[in-house]
Coordinates of C-alpha atoms in Angstrom, one line a residue:
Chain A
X1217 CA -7.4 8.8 15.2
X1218 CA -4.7 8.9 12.3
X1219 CA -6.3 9.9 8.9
X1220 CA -5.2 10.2 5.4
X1221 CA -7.7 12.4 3.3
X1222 CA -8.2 12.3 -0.4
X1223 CA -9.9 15.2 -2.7
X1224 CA -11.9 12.4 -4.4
X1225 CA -13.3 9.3 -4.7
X1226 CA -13.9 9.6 -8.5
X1227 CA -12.9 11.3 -11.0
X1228 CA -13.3 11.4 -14.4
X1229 CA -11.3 13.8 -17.0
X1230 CA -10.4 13.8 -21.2
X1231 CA -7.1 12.9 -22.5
X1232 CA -4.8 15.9 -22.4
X1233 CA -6.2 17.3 -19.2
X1234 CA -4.1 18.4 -16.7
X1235 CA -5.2 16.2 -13.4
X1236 CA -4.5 17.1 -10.2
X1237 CA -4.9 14.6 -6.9
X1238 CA -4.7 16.4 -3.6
X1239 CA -3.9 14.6 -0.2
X1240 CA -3.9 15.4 3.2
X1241 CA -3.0 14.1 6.3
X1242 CA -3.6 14.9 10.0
X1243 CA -0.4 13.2 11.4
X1244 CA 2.5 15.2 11.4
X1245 CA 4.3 12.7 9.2
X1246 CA 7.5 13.6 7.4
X1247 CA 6.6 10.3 5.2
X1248 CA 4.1 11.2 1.7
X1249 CA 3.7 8.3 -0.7
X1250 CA 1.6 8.2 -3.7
X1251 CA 0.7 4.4 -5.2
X1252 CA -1.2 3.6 -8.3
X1253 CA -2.9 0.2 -7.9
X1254 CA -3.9 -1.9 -10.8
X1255 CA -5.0 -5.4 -10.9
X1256 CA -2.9 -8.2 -11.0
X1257 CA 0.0 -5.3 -10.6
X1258 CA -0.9 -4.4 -6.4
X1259 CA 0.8 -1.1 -5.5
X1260 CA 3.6 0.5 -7.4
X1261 CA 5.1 3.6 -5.9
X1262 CA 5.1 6.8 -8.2
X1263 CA 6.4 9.4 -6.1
X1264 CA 7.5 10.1 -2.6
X1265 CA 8.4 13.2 -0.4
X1266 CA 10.5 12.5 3.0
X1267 CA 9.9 16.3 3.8
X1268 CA 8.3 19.6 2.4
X1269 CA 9.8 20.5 -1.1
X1270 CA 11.6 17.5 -1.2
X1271 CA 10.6 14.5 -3.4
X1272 CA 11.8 11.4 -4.9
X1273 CA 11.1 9.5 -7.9
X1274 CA 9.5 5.9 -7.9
X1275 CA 9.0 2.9 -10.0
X1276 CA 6.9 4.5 -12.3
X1277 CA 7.1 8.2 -12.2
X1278 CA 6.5 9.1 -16.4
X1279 CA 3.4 11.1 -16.9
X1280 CA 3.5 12.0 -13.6
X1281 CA 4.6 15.0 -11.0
X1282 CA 4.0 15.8 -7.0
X1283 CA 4.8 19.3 -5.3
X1284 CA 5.0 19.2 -1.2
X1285 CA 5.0 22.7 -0.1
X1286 CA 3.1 22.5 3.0
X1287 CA 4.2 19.1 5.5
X1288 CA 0.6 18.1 5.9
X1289 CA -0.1 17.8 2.0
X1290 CA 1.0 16.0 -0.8
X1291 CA -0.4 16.5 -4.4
X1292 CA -0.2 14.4 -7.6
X1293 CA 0.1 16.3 -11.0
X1294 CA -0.8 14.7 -14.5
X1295 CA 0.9 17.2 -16.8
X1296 CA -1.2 15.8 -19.6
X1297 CA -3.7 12.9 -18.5
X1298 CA -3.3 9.4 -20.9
X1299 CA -5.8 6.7 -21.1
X1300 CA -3.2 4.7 -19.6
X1301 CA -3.2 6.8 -16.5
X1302 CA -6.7 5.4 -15.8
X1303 CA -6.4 4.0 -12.5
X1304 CA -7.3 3.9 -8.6
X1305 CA -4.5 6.1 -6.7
X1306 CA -3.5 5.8 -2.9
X1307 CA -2.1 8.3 -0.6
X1308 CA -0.3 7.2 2.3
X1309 CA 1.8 8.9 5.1
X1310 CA 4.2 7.8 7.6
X1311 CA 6.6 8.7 10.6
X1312 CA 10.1 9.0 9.3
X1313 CA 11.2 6.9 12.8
X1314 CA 12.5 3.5 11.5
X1315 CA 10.4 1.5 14.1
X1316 CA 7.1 3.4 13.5
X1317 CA 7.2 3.3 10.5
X1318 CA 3.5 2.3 9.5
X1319 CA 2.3 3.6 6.4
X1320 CA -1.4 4.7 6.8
X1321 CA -3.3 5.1 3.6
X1322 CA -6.3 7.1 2.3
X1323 CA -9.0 5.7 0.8
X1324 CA -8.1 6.2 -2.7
X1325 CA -9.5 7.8 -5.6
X1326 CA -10.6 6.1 -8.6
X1327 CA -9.4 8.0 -11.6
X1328 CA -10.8 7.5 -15.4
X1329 CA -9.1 9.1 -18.2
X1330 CA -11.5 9.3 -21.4
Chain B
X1320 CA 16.3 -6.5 -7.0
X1321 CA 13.6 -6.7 -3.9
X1322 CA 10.3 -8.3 -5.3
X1323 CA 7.2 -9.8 -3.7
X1324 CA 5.0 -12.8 -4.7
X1325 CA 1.5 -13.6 -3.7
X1326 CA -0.1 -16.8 -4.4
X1327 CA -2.8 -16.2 -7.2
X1328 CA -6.6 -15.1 -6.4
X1329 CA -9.4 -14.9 -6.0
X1330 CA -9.3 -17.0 -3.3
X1331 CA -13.1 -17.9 -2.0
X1332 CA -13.9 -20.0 1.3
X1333 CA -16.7 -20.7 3.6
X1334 CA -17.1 -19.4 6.9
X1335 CA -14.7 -20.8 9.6
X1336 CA -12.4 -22.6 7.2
X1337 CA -8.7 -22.2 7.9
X1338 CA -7.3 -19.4 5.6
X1339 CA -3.2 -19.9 4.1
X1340 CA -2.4 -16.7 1.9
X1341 CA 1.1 -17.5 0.8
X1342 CA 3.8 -15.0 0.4
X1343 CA 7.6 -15.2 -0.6
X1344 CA 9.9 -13.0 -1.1
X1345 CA 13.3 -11.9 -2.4
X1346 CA 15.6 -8.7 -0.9
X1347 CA 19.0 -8.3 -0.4
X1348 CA 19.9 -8.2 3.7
X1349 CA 16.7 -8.6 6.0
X1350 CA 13.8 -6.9 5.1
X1351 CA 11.0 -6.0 7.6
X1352 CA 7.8 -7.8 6.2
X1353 CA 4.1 -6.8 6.3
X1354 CA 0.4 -7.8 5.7
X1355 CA -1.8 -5.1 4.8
X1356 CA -5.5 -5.6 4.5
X1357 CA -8.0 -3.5 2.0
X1358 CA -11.8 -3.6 2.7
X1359 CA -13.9 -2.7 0.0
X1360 CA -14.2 0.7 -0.6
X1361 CA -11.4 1.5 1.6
X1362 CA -7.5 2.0 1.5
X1363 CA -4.9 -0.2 2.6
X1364 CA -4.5 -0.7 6.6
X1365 CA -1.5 -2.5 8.1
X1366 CA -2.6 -6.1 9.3
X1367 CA 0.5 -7.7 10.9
X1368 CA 4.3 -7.3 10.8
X1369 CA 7.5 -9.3 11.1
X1370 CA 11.3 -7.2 11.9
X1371 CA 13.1 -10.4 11.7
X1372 CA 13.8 -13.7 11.3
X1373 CA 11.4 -16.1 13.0
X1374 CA 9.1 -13.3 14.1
X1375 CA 5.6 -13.8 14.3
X1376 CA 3.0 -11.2 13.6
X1377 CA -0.1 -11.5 14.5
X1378 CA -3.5 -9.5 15.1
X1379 CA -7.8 -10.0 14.3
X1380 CA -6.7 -13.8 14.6
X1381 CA -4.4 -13.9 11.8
X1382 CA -0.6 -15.1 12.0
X1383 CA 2.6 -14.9 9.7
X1384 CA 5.8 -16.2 10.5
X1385 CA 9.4 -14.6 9.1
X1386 CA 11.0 -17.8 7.8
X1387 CA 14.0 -16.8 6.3
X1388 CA 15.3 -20.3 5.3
X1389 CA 12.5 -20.2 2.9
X1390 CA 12.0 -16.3 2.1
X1391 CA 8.5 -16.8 3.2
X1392 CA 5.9 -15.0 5.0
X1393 CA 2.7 -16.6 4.9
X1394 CA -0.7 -15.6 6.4
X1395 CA -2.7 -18.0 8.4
X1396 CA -5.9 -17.6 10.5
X1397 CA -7.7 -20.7 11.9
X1398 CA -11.5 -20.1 11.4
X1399 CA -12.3 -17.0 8.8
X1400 CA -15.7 -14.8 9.4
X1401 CA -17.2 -13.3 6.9
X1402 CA -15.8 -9.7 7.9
X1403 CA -12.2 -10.9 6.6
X1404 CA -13.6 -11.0 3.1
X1405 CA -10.9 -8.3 1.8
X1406 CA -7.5 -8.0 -0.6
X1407 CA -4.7 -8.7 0.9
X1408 CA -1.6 -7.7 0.3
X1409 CA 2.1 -8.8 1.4
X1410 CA 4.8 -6.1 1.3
X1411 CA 8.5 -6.1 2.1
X1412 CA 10.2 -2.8 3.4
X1413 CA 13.1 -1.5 0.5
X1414 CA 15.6 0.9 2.0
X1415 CA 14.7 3.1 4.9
X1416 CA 11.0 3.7 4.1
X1417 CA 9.8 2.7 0.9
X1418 CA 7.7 -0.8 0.2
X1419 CA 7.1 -3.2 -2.1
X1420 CA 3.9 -4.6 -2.7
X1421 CA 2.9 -8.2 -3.9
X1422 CA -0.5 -8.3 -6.2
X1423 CA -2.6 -8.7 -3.8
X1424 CA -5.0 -11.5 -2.8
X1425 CA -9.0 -11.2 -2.8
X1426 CA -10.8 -12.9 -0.4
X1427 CA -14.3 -14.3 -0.5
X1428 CA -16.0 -16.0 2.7
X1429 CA -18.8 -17.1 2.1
X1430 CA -21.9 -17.6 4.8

């Protein structure tokens, strides 16, 4: 069965923290995608890697940073956390094959920036 | 530019009405088009897709049909259970492999 791991469900860190969001998946896909998903807003893409060490900026990637140095994980860097970055973030992977190409999504992790 | 719009939630119903999420779009060319489903607690799983024009998705009952003429993609399912109660999302593929997302939907069934 195809799963998408995230390192938590909650997480709760100061302003000026440096955050870091790991994710995982069991897949083999070349695909990594990380989302930030806000109310009213749905899902807008921050970051995403079509293969190890390579990445590519989003909609919204200010305040934010990945690194991809293993094909099976994908990790989200705040340099410097904001009270604005307080949010629920989604992981997702997918097969770089144009008909396959179903995203499949961890469960999230609900991060608050005090 | 490529942008989703999802009719405004929540959207609350009682068991075995008939459900109409609506979605429209706007791309460039002919985007594939999706329905993705979150259950509480849970992330996003892909509910239904459309490749082209007059496609019809469908899975778990639910339907949406690609209707270019009017850059719509609207979900349907004829009797709703209380299991569907979920946010749904409509998203449009941008460029090889990235997505756009509408805001989402929630969806109440009530007993």
């Amino acid at each position: 069965d195809v799963k998408v791991t995230q390192s938590s469900r909650y997480l709760v860190k100061r302003t000026g923290e440096k955050v870091f969001l790991e994710c995982v998946q069991d897949m083999d896909h070349e695909n990594m995608f990380w989302y930030r998903q806000d109310p009213g807003l749905g899902l807008r893409l921050i970051y995403f890697s079509y293969d190890v060490k390579m990445k590519e900026k989003g909609d919204i990637p200010e305040g934010y940073s990945v690194s991809r140095e293993k094909k099976e994980r994908f990790s989200l860097i705040l340099e410097s956390a904001s009270t604005n970055q307080t949010s629920m973030y989604l992981c997702a992977s997918s097969r770089r094959d144009r008909v396959s190409d179903t995203q499949y999504f961890g469960p999230g992790t609900r991060l608050t920036v005090l | 530019g490529n942008s989703v719009t999802q009719m405004e939630g929540p959207v609350t119903l009682s068991e075995e009405a008939f459900l109409t999420i609506n979605c429209t779009y706007t791309a460039t060319g002919y985007p594939s088009l999706f329905w993705y489903v979150q259950y509480p607690g849970e992330g996003l799983q892909l509910l239904l897709k459309a490749t082209k024009a007059d496609d019809k998705g469908s899975n778990k009952g639910f339907e949406a049909t690609y209707r270019k003429e009017t850059t719509s993609f609207h979900l349907e399912k004829g009797s709703v259970q209380v299991s569907d109660s979920a946010v749904y999302f409509c998203a449009l593929k941008r460029g090889a492999q990235k997505l756009v997302f509408g805001q989402g939907t929630r969806l109440t069934i009530n007993p």
